[in-house]
Coordinates of C-alpha atoms in Angstrom, one line a residue:
M1 CA -24.8 26.1 5.3
S2 CA -27.5 25.8 8.0
Y3 CA -30.4 23.3 8.0
R4 CA -32.9 26.0 7.3
D5 CA -30.8 26.9 4.3
D6 CA -31.0 23.2 3.2
F7 CA -34.7 23.5 3.4
F8 CA -34.9 26.7 1.3
T9 CA -32.6 25.2 -1.2
A10 CA -34.5 21.9 -1.6
L11 CA -37.8 23.8 -1.5
S12 CA -36.8 25.7 -4.6
G13 CA -35.5 22.7 -6.5
G14 CA -31.8 22.9 -5.6
R15 CA -29.4 20.5 -4.0
P16 CA -28.8 21.1 -0.3
K17 CA -25.2 21.0 1.1
G18 CA -26.0 19.4 4.5
Q19 CA -29.0 17.0 4.6
V20 CA -32.3 16.2 3.0
P21 CA -34.7 18.4 5.0
V22 CA -37.9 17.1 6.7
W23 CA -41.2 19.0 6.8
E24 CA -44.8 18.1 7.0
L25 CA -47.8 19.8 5.5
E26 CA -49.7 19.0 8.7
F27 CA -48.7 17.0 11.7
H28 CA -51.5 15.9 14.0
A29 CA -49.5 13.5 16.2
W30 CA -48.1 16.0 18.6
D31 CA -49.6 14.3 21.6
S32 CA -48.3 10.8 20.9
A33 CA -44.9 12.2 19.9
S34 CA -44.5 14.3 23.0
G35 CA -46.6 12.6 25.7
R36 CA -48.2 16.0 26.2
H37 CA -51.4 17.6 24.9
V38 CA -51.7 20.2 22.2
V39 CA -55.0 22.1 22.4
L40 CA -56.6 23.1 19.1
G41 CA -59.9 23.1 17.3
E42 CA -63.1 22.9 19.3
E43 CA -61.3 22.3 22.6
F44 CA -59.4 25.6 22.1
A45 CA -62.6 27.4 21.2
R46 CA -64.2 26.5 24.6
L47 CA -61.4 28.0 26.6
S48 CA -61.5 31.4 28.3
P49 CA -59.2 34.1 26.9
A50 CA -56.7 33.6 29.7
E51 CA -56.7 29.9 29.2
Q52 CA -56.2 30.3 25.5
D53 CA -53.1 32.5 26.1
K54 CA -51.6 29.7 28.3
A55 CA -52.6 27.0 25.7
I56 CA -50.9 28.9 22.9
N57 CA -47.6 29.1 24.8
R58 CA -47.8 25.4 25.9
N59 CA -48.5 24.4 22.3
A60 CA -45.5 26.3 21.1
E61 CA -43.3 24.6 23.6
I62 CA -44.6 21.1 22.6
V63 CA -44.2 21.8 18.9
L64 CA -40.7 23.0 19.3
L65 CA -39.8 19.9 21.4
V66 CA -41.2 17.5 18.8
A67 CA -39.7 19.4 16.0
Q68 CA -36.3 19.0 17.6
Q69 CA -36.9 15.2 18.1
M70 CA -38.1 14.8 14.5
N71 CA -35.2 16.8 13.0
Y72 CA -37.6 19.2 11.3
A73 CA -36.3 22.0 9.2
A74 CA -39.7 23.6 9.2
V75 CA -43.1 23.4 10.9
T76 CA -46.5 24.3 9.6
V77 CA -48.6 26.4 12.0
P78 CA -52.3 25.7 12.5
N79 CA -54.8 26.8 9.9
G80 CA -57.6 29.3 10.4
Y81 CA -61.1 28.1 11.2
W82 CA -62.8 25.8 8.7
Y83 CA -65.4 23.1 9.1
A84 CA -64.6 19.4 8.4
A85 CA -68.3 18.5 8.5
P86 CA -71.5 20.4 9.2
G87 CA -71.2 21.7 12.7
Q88 CA -67.8 20.1 13.3
L89 CA -64.6 22.1 13.4
A90 CA -61.5 20.5 12.0
Y91 CA -58.7 19.6 14.4
H92 CA -55.6 21.5 13.3
I93 CA -57.0 25.0 13.5
L94 CA -57.1 28.2 15.5
P95 CA -59.1 31.3 15.1
N96 CA -57.2 33.9 13.1
E97 CA -56.1 36.2 16.0
A98 CA -55.0 33.2 18.1
R99 CA -53.3 31.8 15.0
F100 CA -51.2 34.9 14.7
Q101 CA -50.4 35.0 18.4
Y102 CA -49.3 31.4 18.2
I103 CA -47.0 32.2 15.3
R104 CA -45.4 35.0 17.2
A105 CA -45.0 32.8 20.3
L106 CA -43.4 30.0 18.3
R107 CA -41.1 32.3 16.4
K108 CA -39.9 33.9 19.7
L109 CA -39.3 30.4 21.3
A110 CA -37.7 28.8 18.2
G111 CA -35.7 31.8 17.0
D112 CA -34.1 31.0 13.7
S113 CA -33.9 27.3 14.3
L114 CA -37.2 26.5 12.4
V115 CA -38.7 27.8 9.2
L116 CA -42.4 28.6 9.8
V117 CA -44.9 27.6 7.1
A118 CA -48.6 28.5 6.9
S119 CA -51.6 28.1 4.7
A120 CA -52.5 31.4 3.1
G121 CA -54.9 30.2 0.4
G122 CA -55.2 32.2 -2.8
I123 CA -55.7 29.5 -5.5
I124 CA -59.0 28.0 -6.7
G125 CA -59.3 24.2 -6.3
A126 CA -61.5 21.4 -7.4
D127 CA -65.1 21.5 -6.2
Y128 CA -67.2 18.5 -7.1
S129 CA -70.5 20.1 -6.1
E130 CA -73.2 20.2 -8.7
E131 CA -73.4 24.0 -8.3
F132 CA -69.7 24.6 -9.1
C133 CA -69.6 22.1 -12.0
L134 CA -72.6 23.8 -13.6
R135 CA -71.0 27.2 -13.2
I136 CA -67.9 26.1 -15.0
F137 CA -69.9 25.6 -18.2
Q138 CA -72.9 27.9 -17.7
D139 CA -71.4 30.9 -16.0
P140 CA -67.6 30.8 -16.3
D141 CA -67.3 34.5 -15.6
S142 CA -68.5 33.8 -12.0
V143 CA -65.6 31.4 -11.7
D144 CA -63.3 34.2 -12.9
E145 CA -64.6 36.4 -10.1
Q146 CA -64.2 33.6 -7.6
A147 CA -60.6 33.0 -8.6
E148 CA -59.8 36.7 -8.4
K149 CA -61.4 37.0 -4.9
L150 CA -59.4 34.0 -3.7
L151 CA -56.2 35.5 -5.0
R152 CA -56.8 38.8 -3.3
G153 CA -57.7 37.2 0.0
G154 CA -54.8 34.9 -0.1
L155 CA -52.3 37.7 -0.6
E156 CA -53.9 39.7 2.2
V157 CA -53.4 36.7 4.6
A158 CA -49.9 36.1 3.3
H159 CA -48.9 39.7 4.3
K160 CA -50.3 39.2 7.8
L161 CA -48.5 35.8 8.2
R162 CA -45.2 37.4 7.0
D163 CA -45.5 40.1 9.6
C164 CA -45.9 37.5 12.4
G165 CA -42.8 35.5 11.4
V166 CA -43.9 33.1 8.7
E167 CA -41.4 32.5 5.8
V168 CA -43.2 30.1 3.5
V169 CA -46.9 30.1 2.6
F170 CA -48.9 27.5 0.7
A171 CA -52.2 27.2 -1.1
A172 CA -54.1 24.0 -0.4
A173 CA -56.0 23.7 -3.7
D174 CA -56.6 20.1 -4.8
I175 CA -56.9 20.1 -8.6
A176 CA -57.0 16.3 -9.1
D177 CA -58.1 13.1 -7.5
N178 CA -56.8 9.5 -7.9
S179 CA -58.3 9.2 -11.4
G180 CA -56.7 12.4 -12.7
P181 CA -57.2 16.2 -12.9
F182 CA -60.5 17.9 -12.2
F183 CA -60.0 20.7 -14.6
N184 CA -59.5 20.2 -18.4
P185 CA -56.5 21.8 -20.2
Q186 CA -58.5 24.9 -21.2
Q187 CA -59.8 25.4 -17.7
M188 CA -56.3 25.1 -16.3
Q189 CA -55.2 27.8 -18.7
R190 CA -58.0 30.0 -17.6
W191 CA -58.2 29.5 -13.8
L192 CA -55.0 27.9 -12.6
Y193 CA -51.8 28.7 -14.4
P194 CA -52.3 32.4 -14.6
Y195 CA -53.3 32.7 -11.0
L196 CA -50.5 30.5 -9.8
T197 CA -48.1 32.8 -11.7
R198 CA -49.5 36.0 -10.3
W199 CA -49.7 34.5 -6.8
A200 CA -46.0 33.4 -6.9
E201 CA -44.9 36.8 -8.2
A202 CA -46.8 38.6 -5.5
I203 CA -45.6 36.3 -2.7
H204 CA -42.0 36.6 -3.8
K205 CA -42.2 40.4 -3.9
V206 CA -43.0 40.4 -0.1
G207 CA -40.0 38.1 0.6
L208 CA -41.8 34.8 1.1
R209 CA -41.5 31.4 -0.6
C210 CA -44.7 29.7 -1.9
L211 CA -45.9 26.2 -2.7
L212 CA -49.0 24.5 -3.9
H213 CA -50.5 21.5 -2.2
S214 CA -52.6 19.2 -4.3
D215 CA -53.6 15.6 -3.9
G216 CA -54.2 13.3 -6.9
Q217 CA -52.8 12.4 -10.2
L218 CA -51.1 15.6 -11.5
M219 CA -48.7 14.2 -14.1
P220 CA -50.6 15.6 -17.1
Y221 CA -50.1 19.1 -15.8
L222 CA -46.9 18.8 -13.9
D223 CA -44.7 20.6 -16.6
H224 CA -47.1 23.5 -16.7
I225 CA -47.3 23.8 -12.9
A226 CA -43.5 23.9 -12.7
A227 CA -43.4 26.8 -15.2
T228 CA -45.7 29.1 -13.1
G229 CA -42.9 30.3 -10.8
I230 CA -44.0 28.6 -7.5
D231 CA -41.2 27.3 -5.4
A232 CA -42.5 23.8 -4.7
L233 CA -45.4 21.3 -5.0
Q234 CA -46.4 19.2 -2.1
A235 CA -48.0 15.7 -1.9
I236 CA -46.7 13.8 -5.0
D237 CA -49.3 11.3 -3.9
P238 CA -48.4 7.6 -4.4
V239 CA -51.9 6.5 -3.8
A240 CA -52.9 8.4 -7.0
G241 CA -49.9 6.8 -8.9
M242 CA -47.6 9.8 -8.5
N243 CA -44.0 8.6 -8.7
M244 CA -41.3 10.9 -7.3
R245 CA -38.7 9.8 -9.7
Q246 CA -40.9 10.4 -12.7
A247 CA -42.1 13.7 -11.3
K248 CA -38.5 14.8 -10.8
Q249 CA -37.7 14.0 -14.4
V250 CA -40.5 16.3 -15.5
V251 CA -39.8 19.3 -13.2
G252 CA -36.0 19.0 -13.0
S253 CA -34.6 21.8 -10.8
R254 CA -37.4 24.3 -11.6
I255 CA -39.3 23.6 -8.4
G256 CA -39.0 21.5 -5.3
L257 CA -41.1 18.4 -4.6
C258 CA -42.3 17.7 -1.1
G259 CA -43.8 14.5 0.4
N260 CA -44.3 11.1 -1.2
I261 CA -44.1 8.8 1.8
D262 CA -47.4 7.0 1.5
C263 CA -49.8 8.0 4.3
G264 CA -51.5 4.7 4.1
R265 CA -48.3 2.9 4.8
L266 CA -47.6 5.3 7.7
I267 CA -50.9 4.2 9.3
M268 CA -51.1 0.5 8.4
G269 CA -47.5 -0.5 7.6
T270 CA -44.7 -1.6 9.9
P271 CA -41.7 0.5 11.0
D272 CA -39.5 -1.7 8.8
E273 CA -41.7 -1.0 5.8
V274 CA -41.7 2.8 6.4
F275 CA -37.9 2.7 6.9
R276 CA -37.4 1.0 3.5
L277 CA -39.8 3.4 1.7
T278 CA -37.9 6.4 3.2
C279 CA -34.5 5.0 2.3
D280 CA -35.7 4.6 -1.3
L281 CA -36.8 8.2 -1.4
L282 CA -33.7 9.5 0.3
E283 CA -31.5 7.8 -2.4
L284 CA -33.2 9.9 -5.0
A285 CA -33.1 13.0 -2.9
R286 CA -29.4 12.7 -2.4
A287 CA -28.7 12.1 -6.0
E288 CA -31.0 14.7 -7.5
G289 CA -31.8 17.3 -4.8
G290 CA -34.9 19.4 -4.9
I291 CA -36.8 17.0 -2.6
V292 CA -38.2 17.7 0.9
L293 CA -39.0 14.5 2.9
G294 CA -42.4 14.1 4.4
A295 CA -45.7 12.3 4.2
S296 CA -47.8 12.4 1.1
N297 CA -50.5 14.4 3.0
A298 CA -51.2 15.2 6.6
V299 CA -49.7 13.0 9.3
E300 CA -52.9 12.0 11.1
G301 CA -53.2 11.4 14.8
Q302 CA -53.8 7.7 14.3
V303 CA -50.4 7.2 12.7
P304 CA -48.5 4.8 15.1
I305 CA -45.7 7.0 16.3
E306 CA -43.2 4.1 16.0
N307 CA -43.9 4.1 12.2
Y308 CA -43.3 7.8 12.0
R309 CA -40.1 7.6 14.0
A310 CA -38.9 5.0 11.6
M311 CA -39.1 7.6 8.8
I312 CA -37.1 10.0 10.9
A313 CA -34.6 7.3 11.8
A314 CA -34.0 6.7 8.1
Q315 CA -33.5 10.4 7.5
R316 CA -31.0 10.7 10.3
Q317 CA -29.1 7.7 9.1
F318 CA -29.2 8.2 5.3
G319 CA -30.2 11.9 4.8
S320 CA -26.8 13.4 4.9
L321 CA -25.4 15.1 1.8
A322 CA -22.2 16.4 3.4
D323 CA -20.0 13.6 1.9
E324 CA -21.8 13.5 -1.5
G325 CA -19.7 16.2 -3.2
E326 CA -20.9 19.3 -4.9

């Protein structure tokens, strides 16, 4: 069984044959990991078309190099354009056509050595704005319309991503914060579970795998999420009190669980601390399966690369399942 097969197996809740796979929802530390510069965001937007073509190919080379160093089974490609703050583009982005071009370049360069993952959207998430909160209670039909529109748009994007070489798509839809879920049980039954089920069915029909990303404390709804048919859930956020062992007990082998290495510890901890945290998670992953190793959210650029390499060192040393039996 290949490493990519290990990833697909773990992603869908199963027990890999070879090793616990590594994948990150987002990795922003390409420069510090490679000693070279990945051009994205506003910097990419300022380039001429010819310069953008060159940057796309250089980016793909750097990403493949780092993926090999970090023993990644899969890599997430940059998102489409969105704004981190008024007038400020987020870093890990490319305009859509450049994004698709980048995917094709990375697929050609990597061949079948890497699974490509991309954000497609499709699922409504928490919106703490006054306008959205009022609509939930005063005009719920408009939220129905919003959820339907998001689903249609996400499926359209997923088709385009598949045609470029992506094999796994995710919806980044936070439905909780550190204090608990944003939506109450009735709202989840109306706007989340049915749409996750429809989204997963449609994604699977076109030959892709799908996962949901959500930060926050999700334990009250974890059983229902696992029953929707999605392949996996990413974050399992320890800052919000999410415990991987407890989450695994709830979902069993129905879905995969991705993440759980505390992003705060990756930034502020020591390599030894990160190594120990990773070893603890790997012990559970080897015993139970259905776990993809990674940070509990994005790996930000300020993460000391020696801390992140400590996570990878633990995976290389203790991530093997080859001698664990069936």
